[in-house]
Each structure stands twice: as structure tokens, then as C-alpha cells.
């Protein structure tokens, strides 16, 4: 990455992939505690599984994680 435009394009691509994490008041919101204690207790695989199942069921427009 050598230019600001490349960085901005990378940011836009990452934002497009994060639609499941977008916050909206009209959808179901699932919160997974991802502080160090939550990660130590196994929150990372739980978060990944939620995102995967929501995408598999094509619910990304109705549910945010």
C-alpha cells in the first residue's frame, strides 16, 4: 500500500465485509463480550459461530452481531 487511495479502498472493502456487525435499531442485536476476560472464556469462537450461522441462514439484514 503506497497511496492514501489504496488505504481508503482497503478500508471500504473491510467495511463492506462487516455488514453483520453494523448497528441498526430495526434489527436483532447480539452482543458478545470480547474483552480479554471474554476471549479467555471462549468468546471468539462463539462470535465466529454466530456470524457464520447468520450468514448461512441469510439473516445478515435482520441480525447484527
GROMACS .gro file of N, CA, C and O in nm:
model
  260
    1UNK      N    1   0.085  -0.115   0.000
    1UNK     CA    2   0.000   0.000   0.000
    1UNK      C    3   0.091   0.122   0.000
    1UNK      O    4   0.169   0.141   0.091
    2UNK      N    5   0.077   0.201  -0.104
    2UNK     CA    6   0.167   0.314  -0.120
    2UNK      C    7   0.096   0.448  -0.124
    2UNK      O    8   0.160   0.551  -0.111
    3UNK      N    9  -0.037   0.445  -0.141
    3UNK     CA   10  -0.107   0.573  -0.150
    3UNK      C   11  -0.226   0.576  -0.055
    3UNK      O   12  -0.273   0.472  -0.008
    4UNK      N   13  -0.274   0.695  -0.031
    4UNK     CA   14  -0.392   0.712   0.053
    4UNK      C   15  -0.514   0.648  -0.014
    4UNK      O   16  -0.599   0.590   0.054
    5UNK      N   17  -0.521   0.653  -0.145
    5UNK     CA   18  -0.633   0.594  -0.217
    5UNK      C   19  -0.637   0.442  -0.197
    5UNK      O   20  -0.745   0.384  -0.180
    6UNK      N   21  -0.521   0.379  -0.196
    6UNK     CA   22  -0.516   0.233  -0.172
    6UNK      C   23  -0.563   0.201  -0.031
    6UNK      O   24  -0.636   0.104  -0.010
    7UNK      N   25  -0.522   0.283   0.065
    7UNK     CA   26  -0.566   0.263   0.203
    7UNK      C   27  -0.717   0.281   0.215
    7UNK      O   28  -0.785   0.202   0.281
    8UNK      N   29  -0.771   0.383   0.150
    8UNK     CA   30  -0.915   0.406   0.155
    8UNK      C   31  -0.992   0.293   0.087
    8UNK      O   32  -1.098   0.253   0.134
    9UNK      N   33  -0.939   0.240  -0.023
    9UNK     CA   34  -1.004   0.127  -0.091
    9UNK      C   35  -1.003   0.005  -0.001
    9UNK      O   36  -1.103  -0.069   0.006
   10UNK      N   37  -0.894  -0.018   0.070
   10UNK     CA   38  -0.886  -0.130   0.164
   10UNK      C   39  -0.986  -0.113   0.277
   10UNK      O   40  -1.054  -0.208   0.317
   11UNK      N   41  -0.998   0.010   0.328
   11UNK     CA   42  -1.095   0.038   0.433
   11UNK      C   43  -1.238   0.013   0.386
   11UNK      O   44  -1.319  -0.049   0.455
   12UNK      N   45  -1.269   0.058   0.266
   12UNK     CA   46  -1.404   0.039   0.212
   12UNK      C   47  -1.435  -0.109   0.192
   12UNK      O   48  -1.548  -0.153   0.218
   13UNK      N   49  -1.337  -0.186   0.148
   13UNK     CA   50  -1.358  -0.330   0.131
   13UNK      C   51  -1.381  -0.397   0.265
   13UNK      O   52  -1.468  -0.484   0.278
   14UNK      N   53  -1.307  -0.356   0.367
   14UNK     CA   54  -1.326  -0.413   0.501
   14UNK      C   55  -1.463  -0.376   0.557
   14UNK      O   56  -1.529  -0.458   0.619
   15UNK      N   57  -1.506  -0.253   0.535
   15UNK     CA   58  -1.638  -0.210   0.582
   15UNK      C   59  -1.749  -0.290   0.514
   15UNK      O   60  -1.850  -0.324   0.577
   16UNK      N   61  -1.732  -0.321   0.386
   16UNK     CA   62  -1.833  -0.398   0.314
   16UNK      C   63  -1.845  -0.539   0.371
   16UNK      O   64  -1.954  -0.597   0.371
   17UNK      N   65  -1.736  -0.595   0.422
   17UNK     CA   66  -1.738  -0.728   0.479
   17UNK      C   67  -1.790  -0.731   0.621
   17UNK      O   68  -1.810  -0.837   0.677
   18UNK      N   69  -1.812  -0.617   0.681
   18UNK     CA   70  -1.854  -0.609   0.820
   18UNK      C   71  -2.002  -0.576   0.834
   18UNK      O   72  -2.045  -0.528   0.937
   19UNK      N   73  -2.083  -0.607   0.736
   19UNK     CA   74  -2.224  -0.570   0.742
   19UNK      C   75  -2.295  -0.639   0.858
   19UNK      O   76  -2.390  -0.587   0.912
   20UNK      N   77  -2.249  -0.758   0.895
   20UNK     CA   78  -2.313  -0.828   1.006
   20UNK      C   79  -2.291  -0.753   1.137
   20UNK      O   80  -2.374  -0.761   1.227
   21UNK      N   81  -2.184  -0.679   1.148
   21UNK     CA   82  -2.156  -0.607   1.271
   21UNK      C   83  -2.213  -0.467   1.272
   21UNK      O   84  -2.197  -0.394   1.368
   22UNK      N   85  -2.280  -0.427   1.166
   22UNK     CA   86  -2.339  -0.295   1.156
   22UNK      C   87  -2.449  -0.281   1.260
   22UNK      O   88  -2.519  -0.375   1.292
   23UNK      N   89  -2.466  -0.163   1.315
   23UNK     CA   90  -2.567  -0.141   1.419
   23UNK      C   91  -2.688  -0.069   1.360
   23UNK      O   92  -2.675   0.033   1.295
   24UNK      N   93  -2.806  -0.123   1.385
   24UNK     CA   94  -2.930  -0.062   1.338
   24UNK      C   95  -3.038  -0.089   1.442
   24UNK      O   96  -3.043  -0.195   1.501
   25UNK      N   97  -3.126   0.004   1.464
   25UNK     CA   98  -3.229  -0.014   1.565
   25UNK      C   99  -3.344  -0.103   1.517
   25UNK      O  100  -3.428  -0.142   1.596
   26UNK      N  101  -3.351  -0.137   1.389
   26UNK     CA  102  -3.460  -0.217   1.336
   26UNK      C  103  -3.428  -0.366   1.326
   26UNK      O  104  -3.506  -0.442   1.272
   27UNK      N  105  -3.315  -0.407   1.377
   27UNK     CA  106  -3.275  -0.547   1.366
   27UNK      C  107  -3.243  -0.605   1.503
   27UNK      O  108  -3.227  -0.534   1.601
   28UNK      N  109  -3.235  -0.736   1.509
   28UNK     CA  110  -3.196  -0.804   1.632
   28UNK      C  111  -3.047  -0.780   1.653
   28UNK      O  112  -2.968  -0.790   1.560
   29UNK      N  113  -3.009  -0.750   1.774
   29UNK     CA  114  -2.868  -0.720   1.806
   29UNK      C  115  -2.817  -0.823   1.905
   29UNK      O  116  -2.873  -0.840   2.013
   30UNK      N  117  -2.709  -0.892   1.868
   30UNK     CA  118  -2.645  -0.991   1.954
   30UNK      C  119  -2.512  -0.934   1.999
   30UNK      O  120  -2.431  -0.892   1.916
   31UNK      N  121  -2.488  -0.931   2.129
   31UNK     CA  122  -2.365  -0.875   2.183
   31UNK      C  123  -2.284  -0.988   2.247
   31UNK      O  124  -2.336  -1.062   2.330
   32UNK      N  125  -2.158  -1.000   2.205
   32UNK     CA  126  -2.067  -1.098   2.262
   32UNK      C  127  -1.952  -1.020   2.326
   32UNK      O  128  -1.885  -0.943   2.258
   33UNK      N  129  -1.931  -1.039   2.455
   33UNK     CA  130  -1.825  -0.968   2.526
   33UNK      C  131  -1.688  -1.012   2.478
   33UNK      O  132  -1.652  -1.128   2.495
   34UNK      N  133  -1.613  -0.920   2.418
   34UNK     CA  134  -1.483  -0.955   2.361
   34UNK      C  135  -1.367  -0.886   2.433
   34UNK      O  136  -1.260  -0.865   2.375
   35UNK      N  137  -1.386  -0.853   2.561
   35UNK     CA  138  -1.272  -0.803   2.638
   35UNK      C  139  -1.179  -0.923   2.665
   35UNK      O  140  -1.211  -1.036   2.630
   36UNK      N  141  -1.067  -0.899   2.727
   36UNK     CA  142  -0.972  -1.008   2.748
   36UNK      C  143  -1.032  -1.123   2.828
   36UNK      O  144  -1.006  -1.240   2.798
   37UNK      N  145  -1.117  -1.092   2.924
   37UNK     CA  146  -1.178  -1.200   3.003
   37UNK      C  147  -1.278  -1.279   2.918
   37UNK      O  148  -1.289  -1.401   2.932
   38UNK      N  149  -1.351  -1.211   2.830
   38UNK     CA  150  -1.444  -1.281   2.742
   38UNK      C  151  -1.372  -1.371   2.643
   38UNK      O  152  -1.412  -1.484   2.618
   39UNK      N  153  -1.263  -1.321   2.588
   39UNK     CA  154  -1.185  -1.401   2.494
   39UNK      C  155  -1.127  -1.522   2.566
   39UNK      O  156  -1.129  -1.634   2.513
   40UNK      N  157  -1.077  -1.503   2.688
   40UNK     CA  158  -1.022  -1.614   2.766
   40UNK      C  159  -1.129  -1.718   2.797
   40UNK      O  160  -1.099  -1.837   2.808
   41UNK      N  161  -1.254  -1.674   2.809
   41UNK     CA  162  -1.363  -1.765   2.840
   41UNK      C  163  -1.423  -1.830   2.715
   41UNK      O  164  -1.517  -1.908   2.726
   42UNK      N  165  -1.371  -1.797   2.596
   42UNK     CA  166  -1.417  -1.862   2.474
   42UNK      C  167  -1.509  -1.780   2.387
   42UNK      O  168  -1.581  -1.834   2.304
   43UNK      N  169  -1.508  -1.648   2.401
   43UNK     CA  170  -1.598  -1.563   2.323
   43UNK      C  171  -1.565  -1.559   2.175
   43UNK      O  172  -1.655  -1.545   2.092
   44UNK      N  173  -1.438  -1.574   2.139
   44UNK     CA  174  -1.401  -1.562   1.997
   44UNK      C  175  -1.468  -1.670   1.912
   44UNK      O  176  -1.528  -1.638   1.809
   45UNK      N  177  -1.463  -1.799   1.949
   45UNK     CA  178  -1.534  -1.898   1.866
   45UNK      C  179  -1.686  -1.880   1.868
   45UNK      O  180  -1.754  -1.909   1.769
   46UNK      N  181  -1.739  -1.829   1.977
   46UNK     CA  182  -1.883  -1.802   1.986
   46UNK      C  183  -1.920  -1.692   1.887
   46UNK      O  184  -2.017  -1.706   1.811
   47UNK      N  185  -1.844  -1.586   1.885
   47UNK     CA  186  -1.868  -1.477   1.792
   47UNK      C  187  -1.858  -1.526   1.647
   47UNK      O  188  -1.946  -1.498   1.565
   48UNK      N  189  -1.754  -1.602   1.618
   48UNK     CA  190  -1.736  -1.656   1.482
   48UNK      C  191  -1.853  -1.745   1.441
   48UNK      O  192  -1.900  -1.739   1.327
   49UNK      N  193  -1.900  -1.827   1.533
   49UNK     CA  194  -2.012  -1.917   1.502
   49UNK      C  195  -2.141  -1.839   1.479
   49UNK      O  196  -2.217  -1.872   1.388
   50UNK      N  197  -2.165  -1.736   1.560
   50UNK     CA  198  -2.283  -1.651   1.538
   50UNK      C  199  -2.279  -1.590   1.398
   50UNK      O  200  -2.377  -1.596   1.322
   51UNK      N  201  -2.166  -1.530   1.362
   51UNK     CA  202  -2.153  -1.466   1.231
   51UNK      C  203  -2.172  -1.568   1.120
   51UNK      O  204  -2.244  -1.543   1.022
   52UNK      N  205  -2.110  -1.685   1.133
   52UNK     CA  206  -2.122  -1.788   1.030
   52UNK      C  207  -2.266  -1.835   1.013
   52UNK      O  208  -2.317  -1.846   0.901
   53UNK      N  209  -2.335  -1.863   1.124
   53UNK     CA  210  -2.472  -1.912   1.117
   53UNK      C  211  -2.567  -1.806   1.061
   53UNK      O  212  -2.660  -1.838   0.986
   54UNK      N  213  -2.546  -1.681   1.098
   54UNK     CA  214  -2.630  -1.573   1.046
   54UNK      C  215  -2.611  -1.560   0.895
   54UNK      O  216  -2.707  -1.545   0.820
   55UNK      N  217  -2.486  -1.569   0.850
   55UNK     CA  218  -2.460  -1.562   0.707
   55UNK      C  219  -2.516  -1.684   0.634
   55UNK      O  220  -2.572  -1.670   0.525
   56UNK      N  221  -2.504  -1.802   0.693
   56UNK     CA  222  -2.557  -1.924   0.631
   56UNK      C  223  -2.710  -1.919   0.617
   56UNK      O  224  -2.766  -1.970   0.520
   57UNK      N  225  -2.775  -1.861   0.715
   57UNK     CA  226  -2.922  -1.851   0.713
   57UNK      C  227  -2.969  -1.727   0.638
   57UNK      O  228  -3.089  -1.701   0.632
   58UNK      N  229  -2.876  -1.650   0.582
   58UNK     CA  230  -2.906  -1.528   0.508
   58UNK      C  231  -2.991  -1.431   0.591
   58UNK      O  232  -3.091  -1.377   0.545
   59UNK      N  233  -2.947  -1.411   0.715
   59UNK     CA  234  -3.017  -1.321   0.806
   59UNK      C  235  -2.939  -1.194   0.834
   59UNK      O  236  -2.972  -1.120   0.926
   60UNK      N  237  -2.836  -1.166   0.755
   60UNK     CA  238  -2.750  -1.052   0.784
   60UNK      C  239  -2.823  -0.919   0.776
   60UNK      O  240  -2.777  -0.820   0.833
   61UNK      N  241  -2.938  -0.914   0.709
   61UNK     CA  242  -3.016  -0.790   0.705
   61UNK      C  243  -3.108  -0.777   0.825
   61UNK      O  244  -3.164  -0.670   0.849
   62UNK      N  245  -3.125  -0.883   0.904
   62UNK     CA  246  -3.216  -0.882   1.019
   62UNK      C  247  -3.146  -0.893   1.153
   62UNK      O  248  -3.206  -0.865   1.256
   63UNK      N  249  -3.020  -0.938   1.153
   63UNK     CA  250  -2.948  -0.963   1.277
   63UNK      C  251  -2.809  -0.899   1.269
   63UNK      O  252  -2.741  -0.913   1.168
   64UNK      N  253  -2.769  -0.830   1.377
   64UNK     CA  254  -2.632  -0.779   1.385
   64UNK      C  255  -2.563  -0.843   1.504
   64UNK      O  256  -2.627  -0.876   1.604
   65UNK      N  257  -2.433  -0.862   1.489
   65UNK     CA  258  -2.353  -0.920   1.598
   65UNK      C  259  -2.250  -0.818   1.638
   65UNK      O  260  -2.183  -0.762   1.555
   0.00000   0.00000   0.00000
